[in-house]
Short mmCIF file of C-alpha atoms and ligand atoms in Angstrom, two decimals:
data_model
loop_
_atom_site.label_atom_id
_atom_site.label_comp_id
_atom_site.label_asym_id
_atom_site.label_seq_id
_atom_site.Cartn_x
_atom_site.Cartn_y
_atom_site.Cartn_z
CA MET A 26 -68.03 55.27 117.26
CA THR A 27 -71.41 55.33 115.54
CA GLU A 28 -71.99 58.31 113.30
CA LYS A 29 -73.69 61.30 114.79
CA PHE A 30 -75.85 63.70 112.79
CA VAL A 31 -76.63 67.42 112.81
CA ALA A 32 -80.18 68.72 112.24
CA ALA A 33 -81.08 72.19 110.96
CA ILE A 34 -84.46 73.93 110.98
CA ASP A 35 -84.93 76.56 108.18
CA GLN A 36 -88.04 78.55 109.00
CA GLY A 37 -88.54 80.47 105.72
CA THR A 38 -91.08 83.01 104.46
CA THR A 39 -93.09 80.45 102.53
CA SER A 40 -92.22 77.17 104.28
CA SER A 41 -90.37 75.46 107.06
CA ARG A 42 -87.79 72.74 106.41
CA CYS A 43 -85.85 70.37 108.56
CA ILE A 44 -82.74 68.79 107.07
CA ILE A 45 -80.49 66.21 108.71
CA PHE A 46 -76.86 66.21 107.62
CA GLY A 47 -74.16 63.60 108.01
CA HIS A 48 -70.61 64.27 109.14
CA ASP A 49 -69.53 64.90 105.55
CA GLY A 50 -72.10 67.58 105.06
CA ALA A 51 -74.29 65.42 102.85
CA ILE A 52 -78.11 65.47 103.26
CA VAL A 53 -79.59 62.42 105.02
CA ALA A 54 -83.25 63.47 105.14
CA VAL A 55 -85.48 66.47 104.42
CA ASP A 56 -88.99 67.44 105.28
CA GLN A 57 -90.77 70.63 104.33
CA ARG A 58 -94.22 72.25 104.91
CA GLU A 59 -95.71 75.49 103.74
CA HIS A 60 -97.65 77.85 106.04
CA ARG A 61 -100.35 80.42 105.29
CA GLN A 62 -99.58 83.83 103.86
CA ILE A 63 -102.08 86.25 105.35
CA PHE A 64 -102.72 89.50 103.40
CA PRO A 65 -105.11 91.64 105.48
CA LYS A 66 -104.72 94.76 103.26
CA PRO A 67 -102.63 95.75 100.23
CA GLY A 68 -99.00 95.90 101.40
CA TRP A 69 -99.65 94.02 104.68
CA VAL A 70 -98.30 90.51 105.14
CA GLU A 71 -98.75 88.34 108.28
CA HIS A 72 -97.95 84.86 109.49
CA ASP A 73 -99.49 82.90 112.32
CA ALA A 74 -96.52 82.20 114.62
CA ALA A 75 -98.40 79.33 116.39
CA GLU A 76 -98.93 77.74 112.97
CA ILE A 77 -95.30 78.18 112.17
CA TRP A 78 -94.30 76.44 115.46
CA SER A 79 -96.60 73.49 114.68
CA LYS A 80 -95.19 73.18 111.13
CA VAL A 81 -91.65 73.27 112.52
CA GLN A 82 -92.51 70.43 114.94
CA ALA A 83 -94.06 68.47 112.09
CA VAL A 84 -91.01 68.80 109.78
CA VAL A 85 -88.64 67.88 112.62
CA ALA A 86 -90.70 64.70 113.13
CA GLY A 87 -90.86 64.08 109.39
CA ALA A 88 -87.07 64.44 108.91
CA LEU A 89 -86.26 62.19 111.89
CA ASP A 90 -88.73 59.52 110.63
CA GLY A 91 -87.36 59.85 107.05
CA ALA A 92 -83.87 59.26 108.28
CA GLY A 93 -84.92 56.56 110.74
CA LEU A 94 -83.05 58.39 113.48
CA ARG A 95 -83.77 59.08 117.15
CA ALA A 96 -83.05 62.39 118.88
CA ASP A 97 -80.07 60.85 120.74
CA GLN A 98 -78.37 60.26 117.44
CA LEU A 99 -78.19 64.04 116.84
CA SER A 100 -75.19 65.97 118.10
CA ALA A 101 -76.79 69.34 117.64
CA LEU A 102 -79.63 71.35 116.26
CA GLY A 103 -79.16 74.59 114.30
CA ILE A 104 -81.73 77.26 113.59
CA THR A 105 -82.01 79.57 110.57
CA ASN A 106 -84.93 81.76 109.81
CA GLN A 107 -86.68 84.37 107.70
CA ARG A 108 -85.30 87.57 109.09
CA GLU A 109 -87.02 90.65 110.54
CA THR A 110 -90.44 89.00 110.84
CA THR A 111 -91.68 90.05 114.30
CA VAL A 112 -93.48 88.15 116.98
CA LEU A 113 -94.68 89.35 120.37
CA TRP A 114 -95.95 86.72 122.75
CA ASP A 115 -97.26 86.33 126.23
CA ARG A 116 -94.54 84.83 128.47
CA ALA A 117 -97.15 83.22 130.76
CA THR A 118 -99.35 81.49 128.19
CA GLY A 119 -96.82 81.12 125.34
CA LYS A 120 -99.40 82.50 122.90
CA PRO A 121 -98.64 85.18 120.28
CA VAL A 122 -100.55 88.39 121.05
CA HIS A 123 -101.04 89.13 117.32
CA ASN A 124 -100.16 87.60 113.98
CA ALA A 125 -96.45 87.98 113.23
CA ILE A 126 -95.67 90.96 110.99
CA VAL A 127 -93.67 89.70 108.05
CA TRP A 128 -90.51 91.41 106.71
CA GLN A 129 -92.30 92.34 103.46
CA ASP A 130 -95.07 94.19 105.29
CA THR A 131 -95.19 97.92 104.60
CA ARG A 132 -97.52 99.14 107.38
CA THR A 133 -94.69 100.86 109.25
CA SER A 134 -93.71 103.20 106.35
CA ALA A 135 -95.35 106.19 107.90
CA LEU A 136 -93.90 105.40 111.31
CA CYS A 137 -90.41 105.08 109.77
CA HIS A 138 -90.83 108.41 107.98
CA GLU A 139 -91.84 110.03 111.32
CA LEU A 140 -88.90 108.46 113.18
CA GLY A 141 -86.55 109.88 110.53
CA GLY A 142 -87.71 113.44 111.34
CA GLU A 143 -85.19 116.04 110.20
CA ASP A 144 -82.40 113.50 109.94
CA GLY A 145 -84.34 111.43 107.40
CA GLN A 146 -83.82 107.84 106.42
CA ASP A 147 -80.27 107.63 107.71
CA ARG A 148 -80.93 108.67 111.32
CA PHE A 149 -79.80 105.34 112.81
CA ARG A 150 -77.53 104.20 109.98
CA ASP A 151 -74.17 104.93 111.73
CA THR A 152 -75.24 102.85 114.74
CA THR A 153 -77.20 100.08 113.07
CA GLY A 154 -75.96 99.94 109.47
CA LEU A 155 -79.57 100.21 108.25
CA PRO A 156 -81.75 102.93 106.60
CA LEU A 157 -85.13 103.57 108.22
CA ALA A 158 -87.48 101.33 106.26
CA SER A 159 -90.55 99.25 106.90
CA TYR A 160 -88.36 96.11 106.34
CA PHE A 161 -86.81 96.00 109.84
CA SER A 162 -88.22 94.62 113.04
CA GLY A 163 -87.95 97.43 115.63
CA PRO A 164 -90.66 99.60 114.07
CA LYS A 165 -92.85 96.53 113.61
CA ALA A 166 -92.55 95.86 117.35
CA ALA A 167 -93.37 99.52 118.03
CA TRP A 168 -96.44 99.36 115.80
CA LEU A 169 -97.78 96.30 117.67
CA LEU A 170 -97.12 97.97 121.08
CA ASP A 171 -99.12 100.96 119.90
CA GLU A 172 -101.93 99.17 118.14
CA VAL A 173 -102.71 96.11 120.27
CA PRO A 174 -104.88 97.39 123.18
CA GLY A 175 -103.18 97.28 126.58
CA LEU A 176 -99.97 95.77 125.12
CA ARG A 177 -97.52 98.52 125.93
CA LEU A 178 -98.36 98.47 129.60
CA ARG A 179 -98.04 94.70 129.74
CA ALA A 180 -94.75 94.90 127.88
CA GLU A 181 -93.38 97.41 130.36
CA ARG A 182 -94.36 95.09 133.20
CA GLY A 183 -92.27 92.27 131.61
CA GLU A 184 -95.23 90.04 130.63
CA ILE A 185 -94.46 90.14 126.90
CA ALA A 186 -91.60 88.76 124.90
CA PHE A 187 -90.37 90.14 121.55
CA GLY A 188 -88.57 87.93 119.07
CA THR A 189 -87.66 87.42 115.47
CA ILE A 190 -88.50 83.86 114.45
CA ASP A 191 -85.19 82.44 115.78
CA SER A 192 -86.12 83.67 119.28
CA TRP A 193 -89.68 82.28 118.97
CA LEU A 194 -88.46 78.89 117.93
CA ILE A 195 -85.58 78.63 120.47
CA TRP A 196 -87.94 79.62 123.28
CA ASN A 197 -90.45 76.98 122.24
CA LEU A 198 -87.81 74.31 121.53
CA THR A 199 -86.25 74.73 124.97
CA GLY A 200 -89.47 74.42 126.90
CA GLY A 201 -91.60 77.53 126.18
CA THR A 202 -93.57 78.49 129.30
CA ASP A 203 -91.66 75.83 131.19
CA GLY A 204 -88.20 77.34 131.18
CA GLY A 205 -87.71 78.35 127.52
CA VAL A 206 -84.62 80.51 126.96
CA HIS A 207 -85.24 83.93 125.46
CA VAL A 208 -82.23 84.69 123.19
CA THR A 209 -81.39 85.86 119.74
CA ASP A 210 -78.11 85.85 117.74
CA VAL A 211 -76.17 88.80 116.50
CA THR A 212 -77.28 88.30 112.84
CA ASN A 213 -80.97 88.42 113.69
CA ALA A 214 -80.48 91.21 116.21
CA SER A 215 -78.68 93.25 113.58
CA ARG A 216 -81.99 93.36 111.58
CA THR A 217 -84.06 94.88 114.38
CA MET A 218 -82.53 98.35 114.00
CA LEU A 219 -82.16 98.31 117.78
CA MET A 220 -78.63 96.83 118.04
CA ASN A 221 -75.37 98.72 117.96
CA LEU A 222 -73.22 97.02 115.24
CA GLU A 223 -69.92 97.61 117.13
CA THR A 224 -70.91 96.69 120.72
CA LEU A 225 -73.50 94.01 119.69
CA GLN A 226 -75.82 95.27 122.41
CA TRP A 227 -79.26 96.86 122.36
CA ASP A 228 -78.84 100.61 121.96
CA PRO A 229 -80.60 102.50 124.71
CA SER A 230 -81.08 105.72 122.74
CA ILE A 231 -82.67 103.90 119.80
CA LEU A 232 -84.89 101.90 122.18
CA ALA A 233 -86.06 105.23 123.64
CA ALA A 234 -86.60 106.84 120.23
CA MET A 235 -88.61 103.84 119.03
CA ARG A 236 -90.34 103.44 122.39
CA VAL A 237 -89.48 99.76 122.66
CA PRO A 238 -89.18 98.72 126.35
CA GLU A 239 -86.06 96.82 127.17
CA ALA A 240 -88.13 94.26 129.17
CA VAL A 241 -89.44 92.66 125.94
CA LEU A 242 -86.03 92.03 124.38
CA PRO A 243 -84.09 88.74 124.20
CA GLU A 244 -80.48 88.43 125.19
CA ILE A 245 -78.08 88.81 122.25
CA ARG A 246 -75.73 85.84 121.85
CA SER A 247 -73.26 84.61 119.26
CA SER A 248 -74.45 82.63 116.23
CA ALA A 249 -72.75 79.35 117.32
CA GLU A 250 -72.94 78.31 120.96
CA VAL A 251 -75.28 76.08 123.01
CA TYR A 252 -78.28 78.25 123.98
CA GLY A 253 -80.12 75.44 125.74
CA THR A 254 -81.35 71.84 125.46
CA ALA A 255 -84.42 70.91 123.41
CA VAL A 256 -87.43 69.16 124.92
CA GLY A 257 -90.19 67.18 123.16
CA ARG A 258 -89.27 65.16 120.08
CA LEU A 259 -85.72 66.52 120.11
CA ALA A 260 -85.29 65.97 123.91
CA GLY A 261 -81.68 66.26 124.98
CA VAL A 262 -80.36 67.77 121.75
CA PRO A 263 -78.27 70.95 122.26
CA VAL A 264 -79.79 73.93 120.39
CA ALA A 265 -76.48 75.30 119.17
CA SER A 266 -76.79 77.88 116.43
CA ALA A 267 -78.99 80.66 115.13
CA LEU A 268 -78.42 82.69 111.98
CA GLY A 269 -80.70 84.70 109.78
CA ASP A 270 -81.33 82.69 106.58
CA GLN A 271 -79.16 84.86 104.41
CA GLN A 272 -76.23 84.77 106.79
CA ALA A 273 -76.66 81.06 107.13
CA ALA A 274 -76.34 80.81 103.35
CA VAL A 275 -73.09 82.84 103.55
CA PHE A 276 -71.86 80.30 106.10
CA GLY A 277 -73.11 77.29 104.11
CA GLN A 278 -71.47 78.63 100.93
CA ALA A 279 -68.17 78.79 102.81
CA CYS A 280 -67.77 82.51 102.17
CA TYR A 281 -65.29 82.79 105.05
CA ASP A 282 -62.72 84.95 103.32
CA THR A 283 -62.98 88.73 102.99
CA GLY A 284 -64.20 89.60 99.54
CA THR A 285 -66.21 86.37 98.94
CA ALA A 286 -69.91 86.71 98.08
CA LYS A 287 -73.10 84.70 97.48
CA ASN A 288 -76.54 85.43 96.19
CA THR A 289 -79.54 83.41 97.38
CA TYR A 290 -82.67 83.34 95.17
CA GLY A 291 -85.75 82.54 97.29
CA THR A 292 -88.85 84.71 97.96
CA GLY A 293 -86.45 87.67 97.48
CA SER A 294 -82.76 87.65 96.69
CA PHE A 295 -79.98 88.64 99.03
CA LEU A 296 -76.42 89.23 97.95
CA LEU A 297 -73.93 89.28 100.80
CA LEU A 298 -70.26 90.17 100.57
CA ASN A 299 -67.99 89.21 103.48
CA THR A 300 -66.09 92.36 104.57
CA GLY A 301 -64.13 90.82 107.39
CA GLU A 302 -63.99 91.91 111.01
CA ARG A 303 -64.89 95.57 110.49
CA PRO A 304 -68.30 96.88 109.43
CA VAL A 305 -68.12 98.81 106.13
CA PRO A 306 -70.62 101.66 105.91
CA SER A 307 -72.57 101.90 102.63
CA LYS A 308 -73.01 105.08 100.67
CA ASN A 309 -74.80 103.35 97.76
CA GLY A 310 -77.96 101.89 99.10
CA LEU A 311 -76.59 98.67 100.61
CA ILE A 312 -76.84 97.74 104.30
CA THR A 313 -74.18 96.81 106.78
CA THR A 314 -75.03 93.70 108.64
CA LEU A 315 -73.52 90.99 110.84
CA GLY A 316 -72.33 88.01 108.82
CA TYR A 317 -71.75 85.58 111.69
CA LYS A 318 -70.07 85.32 115.05
CA ILE A 319 -68.80 81.89 116.04
CA GLY A 320 -68.72 81.58 119.81
CA SER A 321 -66.15 83.92 121.35
CA ALA A 322 -64.41 84.66 118.01
CA ALA A 323 -64.56 88.20 116.54
CA PRO A 324 -67.71 88.98 114.58
CA VAL A 325 -67.60 88.93 110.80
CA TYR A 326 -69.50 91.63 108.88
CA CYS A 327 -71.10 91.78 105.46
CA LEU A 328 -72.39 94.32 103.02
CA GLU A 329 -75.79 93.23 101.80
CA GLY A 330 -77.95 94.01 98.83
CA SER A 331 -81.51 93.05 99.85
CA ILE A 332 -83.97 92.52 96.98
CA ALA A 333 -87.48 92.02 98.32
CA ILE A 334 -89.14 90.27 95.40
CA THR A 335 -87.57 87.79 92.98
CA GLY A 336 -88.98 84.21 93.37
CA ALA A 337 -92.15 85.75 94.77
CA LEU A 338 -92.69 87.36 91.32
CA VAL A 339 -92.64 83.87 89.80
CA GLN A 340 -95.18 82.77 92.47
CA TRP A 341 -97.34 85.78 91.60
CA PHE A 342 -97.12 84.92 87.92
CA ARG A 343 -98.29 81.41 88.85
CA ASP A 344 -100.88 82.06 91.53
CA GLN A 345 -102.27 85.55 90.80
CA LEU A 346 -102.06 85.54 86.99
CA GLY A 347 -102.41 81.77 86.60
CA LEU A 348 -100.18 81.77 83.53
CA ILE A 349 -98.25 78.67 84.67
CA ARG A 350 -99.16 75.90 87.08
CA SER A 351 -95.76 75.38 88.78
CA ALA A 352 -92.69 77.55 89.13
CA ASP A 353 -90.59 75.37 86.86
CA GLU A 354 -93.04 75.83 83.97
CA ILE A 355 -91.79 79.41 83.58
CA GLU A 356 -88.53 78.24 82.00
CA PRO A 357 -89.96 76.47 78.91
CA LEU A 358 -92.53 79.28 78.51
CA ALA A 359 -89.73 81.93 78.59
CA ALA A 360 -87.54 79.83 76.31
CA SER A 361 -90.29 79.65 73.70
CA VAL A 362 -89.35 83.22 72.61
CA ASP A 363 -85.92 84.79 71.92
CA ASP A 364 -86.22 87.85 74.05
CA ASN A 365 -88.56 89.96 76.31
CA GLY A 366 -90.33 91.52 73.32
CA GLY A 367 -89.64 94.96 74.82
CA ALA A 368 -91.42 94.25 78.20
CA TYR A 369 -90.02 94.84 81.68
CA VAL A 370 -91.57 93.95 85.03
CA VAL A 371 -90.48 95.89 88.17
CA PRO A 372 -91.84 93.91 91.13
CA ALA A 373 -92.01 96.78 93.66
CA PHE A 374 -94.67 94.94 95.69
CA SER A 375 -93.23 96.16 99.03
CA GLY A 376 -91.67 99.31 97.60
CA LEU A 377 -88.13 98.80 96.42
CA PHE A 378 -85.27 97.70 98.81
CA ALA A 379 -81.60 97.92 97.73
CA PRO A 380 -80.24 100.05 96.31
CA TYR A 381 -83.21 102.47 96.23
CA TRP A 382 -85.11 102.08 99.56
CA ARG A 383 -88.23 103.65 98.08
CA SER A 384 -91.42 102.83 100.01
CA ASP A 385 -93.41 104.86 97.51
CA ALA A 386 -92.58 102.53 94.57
CA ARG A 387 -95.15 99.96 93.38
CA GLY A 388 -94.92 97.39 90.71
CA VAL A 389 -95.06 98.25 87.04
CA ILE A 390 -95.05 96.40 83.67
CA THR A 391 -93.59 98.69 80.96
CA GLY A 392 -93.01 98.50 77.31
CA LEU A 393 -96.24 96.76 76.52
CA THR A 394 -97.33 96.64 72.87
CA GLY A 395 -99.68 94.32 71.08
CA TYR A 396 -96.71 92.16 70.16
CA VAL A 397 -96.02 91.10 73.80
CA THR A 398 -97.23 87.61 74.74
CA LYS A 399 -97.27 85.70 78.06
CA ALA A 400 -93.95 84.13 76.93
CA HIS A 401 -92.32 87.57 76.71
CA LEU A 402 -93.73 88.40 80.12
CA ALA A 403 -92.26 85.16 81.48
CA ARG A 404 -88.89 86.31 80.28
CA ALA A 405 -89.40 89.75 81.75
CA VAL A 406 -90.33 88.15 85.13
CA LEU A 407 -87.09 86.14 85.16
CA GLU A 408 -85.00 89.06 83.88
CA ALA A 409 -86.27 91.24 86.75
CA THR A 410 -84.29 88.96 89.10
CA SER A 411 -81.04 89.30 87.23
CA TRP A 412 -81.26 93.03 86.72
CA GLN A 413 -82.06 93.68 90.37
CA THR A 414 -79.02 91.57 91.22
CA ARG A 415 -76.86 93.62 88.76
CA GLU A 416 -77.93 96.82 90.53
CA VAL A 417 -76.72 95.56 93.89
CA VAL A 418 -73.47 94.13 92.47
CA ASP A 419 -72.74 97.60 91.03
CA ALA A 420 -73.49 99.23 94.42
CA MET A 421 -71.22 96.69 96.15
CA TYR A 422 -68.33 97.68 93.93
CA GLN A 423 -68.91 101.33 94.56
CA ASP A 424 -69.03 100.81 98.31
CA SER A 425 -66.23 98.33 98.82
CA GLY A 426 -64.01 98.55 95.74
CA VAL A 427 -64.39 94.75 95.51
CA ARG A 428 -65.17 93.56 91.98
CA ILE A 429 -66.97 90.19 92.20
CA THR A 430 -65.15 87.86 89.83
CA THR A 431 -67.49 84.90 90.22
CA LEU A 432 -70.83 84.69 91.97
CA LYS A 433 -71.78 81.72 94.18
CA VAL A 434 -75.53 81.22 93.97
CA ASP A 435 -78.09 79.06 95.73
CA GLY A 436 -81.87 78.84 96.41
CA GLY A 437 -84.90 77.58 94.49
CA MET A 438 -84.56 79.80 91.44
CA THR A 439 -81.08 78.47 90.66
CA ALA A 440 -82.85 75.47 89.22
CA ASN A 441 -83.75 77.77 86.31
CA ASN A 442 -80.98 77.54 83.64
CA LEU A 443 -82.34 80.31 81.51
CA LEU A 444 -82.30 82.69 84.54
CA MET A 445 -78.72 81.62 85.58
CA GLN A 446 -77.49 82.17 82.07
CA HIS A 447 -79.12 85.59 81.97
CA GLN A 448 -77.59 86.35 85.38
CA ALA A 449 -74.07 85.51 84.10
CA ASP A 450 -74.82 87.58 80.96
CA VAL A 451 -75.88 90.70 82.74
CA LEU A 452 -73.10 90.57 85.39
CA GLY A 453 -70.41 89.65 82.87
CA VAL A 454 -69.00 87.17 85.31
CA PRO A 455 -69.44 83.38 85.79
CA VAL A 456 -72.17 82.16 88.14
CA ILE A 457 -71.43 78.96 90.16
CA ARG A 458 -73.88 76.68 92.01
CA PRO A 459 -72.64 74.30 94.69
CA LYS A 460 -73.68 70.59 95.03
CA VAL A 461 -75.63 71.19 98.20
CA SER A 462 -77.93 73.95 97.09
CA GLU A 463 -79.67 73.87 100.52
CA THR A 464 -76.97 76.19 101.82
CA THR A 465 -79.29 77.92 104.33
CA CYS A 466 -79.82 74.71 106.37
CA LEU A 467 -76.25 73.68 105.75
CA GLY A 468 -74.94 76.93 107.20
CA ALA A 469 -77.06 76.51 110.35
CA ALA A 470 -75.90 72.94 110.67
CA TYR A 471 -72.22 73.86 110.24
CA ALA A 472 -72.56 76.58 112.92
CA ALA A 473 -74.27 74.16 115.35
CA GLY A 474 -71.66 71.44 114.58
CA LEU A 475 -68.80 73.88 115.18
CA ALA A 476 -70.35 74.82 118.57
CA THR A 477 -70.51 71.17 119.64
CA GLY A 478 -67.25 69.84 118.25
CA VAL A 479 -68.72 67.89 115.30
CA TRP A 480 -66.46 69.89 113.01
CA SER A 481 -63.25 71.44 114.16
CA ASP A 482 -62.80 74.63 112.12
CA LEU A 483 -63.69 76.65 108.99
CA ASP A 484 -61.02 74.95 106.89
CA GLU A 485 -62.69 71.61 107.46
CA LEU A 486 -66.02 73.08 106.37
CA LYS A 487 -64.54 74.81 103.35
CA ALA A 488 -63.21 71.44 102.13
CA HIS A 489 -66.82 70.22 101.87
CA TRP A 490 -67.83 72.80 99.27
CA GLN A 491 -68.20 71.30 95.75
CA ARG A 492 -69.16 72.83 92.47
CA ASP A 493 -72.23 71.47 90.76
CA ALA A 494 -72.88 73.71 87.73
CA ASP A 495 -71.72 77.00 86.28
CA TRP A 496 -72.72 79.47 83.62
CA SER A 497 -70.40 81.84 81.67
CA PRO A 498 -71.38 85.21 80.21
CA GLN A 499 -72.29 85.12 76.52
CA MET A 500 -74.27 88.31 75.92
CA ALA A 501 -72.75 90.96 73.67
CA ALA A 502 -71.71 94.04 75.64
CA GLU A 503 -73.92 96.41 73.59
CA VAL A 504 -77.02 94.24 74.19
CA ARG A 505 -76.24 94.27 77.91
CA GLU A 506 -75.92 98.01 78.11
CA ARG A 507 -79.07 98.67 76.08
CA GLU A 508 -81.14 96.28 78.18
CA TYR A 509 -79.72 97.68 81.40
CA GLY A 510 -80.68 101.14 80.29
CA ASN A 511 -84.20 99.97 79.56
CA TRP A 512 -84.39 98.23 82.94
CA ARG A 513 -83.40 101.46 84.75
CA LYS A 514 -86.02 103.47 82.86
CA ALA A 515 -88.61 100.93 83.96
CA VAL A 516 -87.49 101.23 87.57
CA GLU A 517 -87.99 105.00 87.42
CA ARG A 518 -91.56 104.42 86.29
CA SER A 519 -92.24 102.54 89.59
CA PHE A 520 -91.29 105.52 91.82
CA GLY A 521 -93.80 107.88 93.41
CA TRP A 522 -96.80 105.63 92.93
CA HIS A 523 -97.89 105.19 96.51
CA GLU A 524 -98.03 108.85 97.44
CA GLU A 525 -98.80 108.41 101.16
CA ALA A 526 -95.50 106.59 101.48
CA ALA A 527 -93.65 109.22 99.38
CA ARG A 528 -90.73 110.75 101.15
N1 ATP B 609 -87.65 76.58 88.19
C1 ATP B 609 -87.87 77.76 88.79
N2 ATP B 609 -87.79 78.92 88.09
C2 ATP B 609 -87.98 80.09 88.66
N3 ATP B 609 -88.29 80.26 89.94
C3 ATP B 609 -88.43 79.17 90.70
C4 ATP B 609 -88.21 77.88 90.14
N4 ATP B 609 -88.36 77.00 91.17
C5 ATP B 609 -88.67 77.68 92.25
N5 ATP B 609 -88.68 79.00 91.97
C6 ATP B 609 -88.93 80.10 92.91
O1 ATP B 609 -88.06 79.99 93.97
C7 ATP B 609 -88.67 80.27 95.18
C8 ATP B 609 -88.41 79.20 96.15
O2 ATP B 609 -87.09 79.13 96.42
P1 ATP B 609 -86.59 78.57 97.79
O3 ATP B 609 -87.16 77.19 98.01
O4 ATP B 609 -85.10 78.72 97.88
O5 ATP B 609 -87.25 79.65 98.70
P2 ATP B 609 -87.54 79.50 100.17
O6 ATP B 609 -86.28 79.19 100.89
O7 ATP B 609 -88.72 78.66 100.39
O8 ATP B 609 -87.99 80.96 100.42
P3 ATP B 609 -88.07 81.50 101.76
O9 ATP B 609 -86.92 81.13 102.56
O10 ATP B 609 -88.08 82.95 101.39
O11 ATP B 609 -89.38 80.97 102.24
C9 ATP B 609 -90.11 80.50 94.93
O12 ATP B 609 -90.41 81.83 95.07
C10 ATP B 609 -90.36 80.01 93.52
O13 ATP B 609 -91.21 80.84 92.79
MG1 MG B 610 -85.13 80.16 102.27
#
């Protein structure tokens, strides 16, 4: 039999990728394109969902051409996506009714505060696993329904569809206005704040409280099953998985056993710990989320430490300050000095997510003296990523009692050796990077391949995982504790800046 391939689309915050994998899990072809970041006001971030759909079509074509493959040589297509980003579109025309509101956008802070009422930030936590925060999709949808003239009425009449990016892509891939299927998977649905974590269904009381009409919502399905058949360039290919990008990385990193964890370093960083078939509530600022659900098998849950800004701080250092020309230039600049010179950067651009959930925080640079150079700042920028990770690792231990003994890492920032060494140093445990660092696409491909019989089970997938590089802790304990103390003082300085959002 001739070899069949599996394609995955990773629709991320900054770019869309399509990767085609062979049966052994190795990459056959990649294509990637960026899309526009739209910043209408401080704290607001939007994407054009129509642009995203056209970039996705372009990278699919690019990957197929690069591999020299036709659609009929693909066994399945998997989808993974930036999570929470919210699209509302007109079912009749297929056009978005507004720019998508991106997960980092803070415009719903006041609405979330109002929704909390006397119960505060944890009003829906027992049901959804999430604190009320501008991060999640439900309030973003509610904001659009309130603010776009006439939209609520049209939504109640069933003319409007809501979706996170997975739903938007699957609907378009399977025909759009001509029979597109309107579905989402449990991982993406778990980020709306509208789904009950135990029943995996939309929660009627939360829908009522948030005033989101049921008529706009997609059907919630598992993460690995055939949702429909693609049309267009991928005509005939089963669309067979959907996972939020971070959950896809869990799957691609083969974190299938309870107690295994990974951290992905992209725009933000997201550390997920597999807690097995029961959701574990967090008391220390983490969130409880779906990990994956493969077909009719029981769902697997994770505890997650969500950090909004890590790689995006490097981009800011490059694009807004202009101190480097490309992200990889930050490493030699940081390595040109021995330490941070006393400077700390807390990138609270969208407030702070885990473990603080403070929408009133804004970014600060502390410890400045005349001694500090751009090289010290480059170090402080990188160190902000490892300290934020340390904070969520500590919270994970407090919540679960699981002490992470090694950390599997992936994502663009793991190319940075200085950062990975610092990460191992501040955690005091080894950090390991796999051979296929594109774990997000790989996870979506694995799930789609499981749904269509390309791979038979998790053990087969686990056997693909191979170590590429690792870093062992070298920092003296007293240096680590002193620096951690300084970091926490810097974090406190970021609190209470944006007073309208103060709780
Ligand atoms: N050598 C490097 N050192 C530090 N940061 C880097 C380096 N190379 C890339 N980055 C950062 O990594 C991020 C890109 O990582 P990656 O490609 O995994 O993200 P992404 O998947 O595109 O993100 P998203 O899914 O959020 O769109 C960028 O924010 C960039 O600033
Ligand atoms: Mg990504």
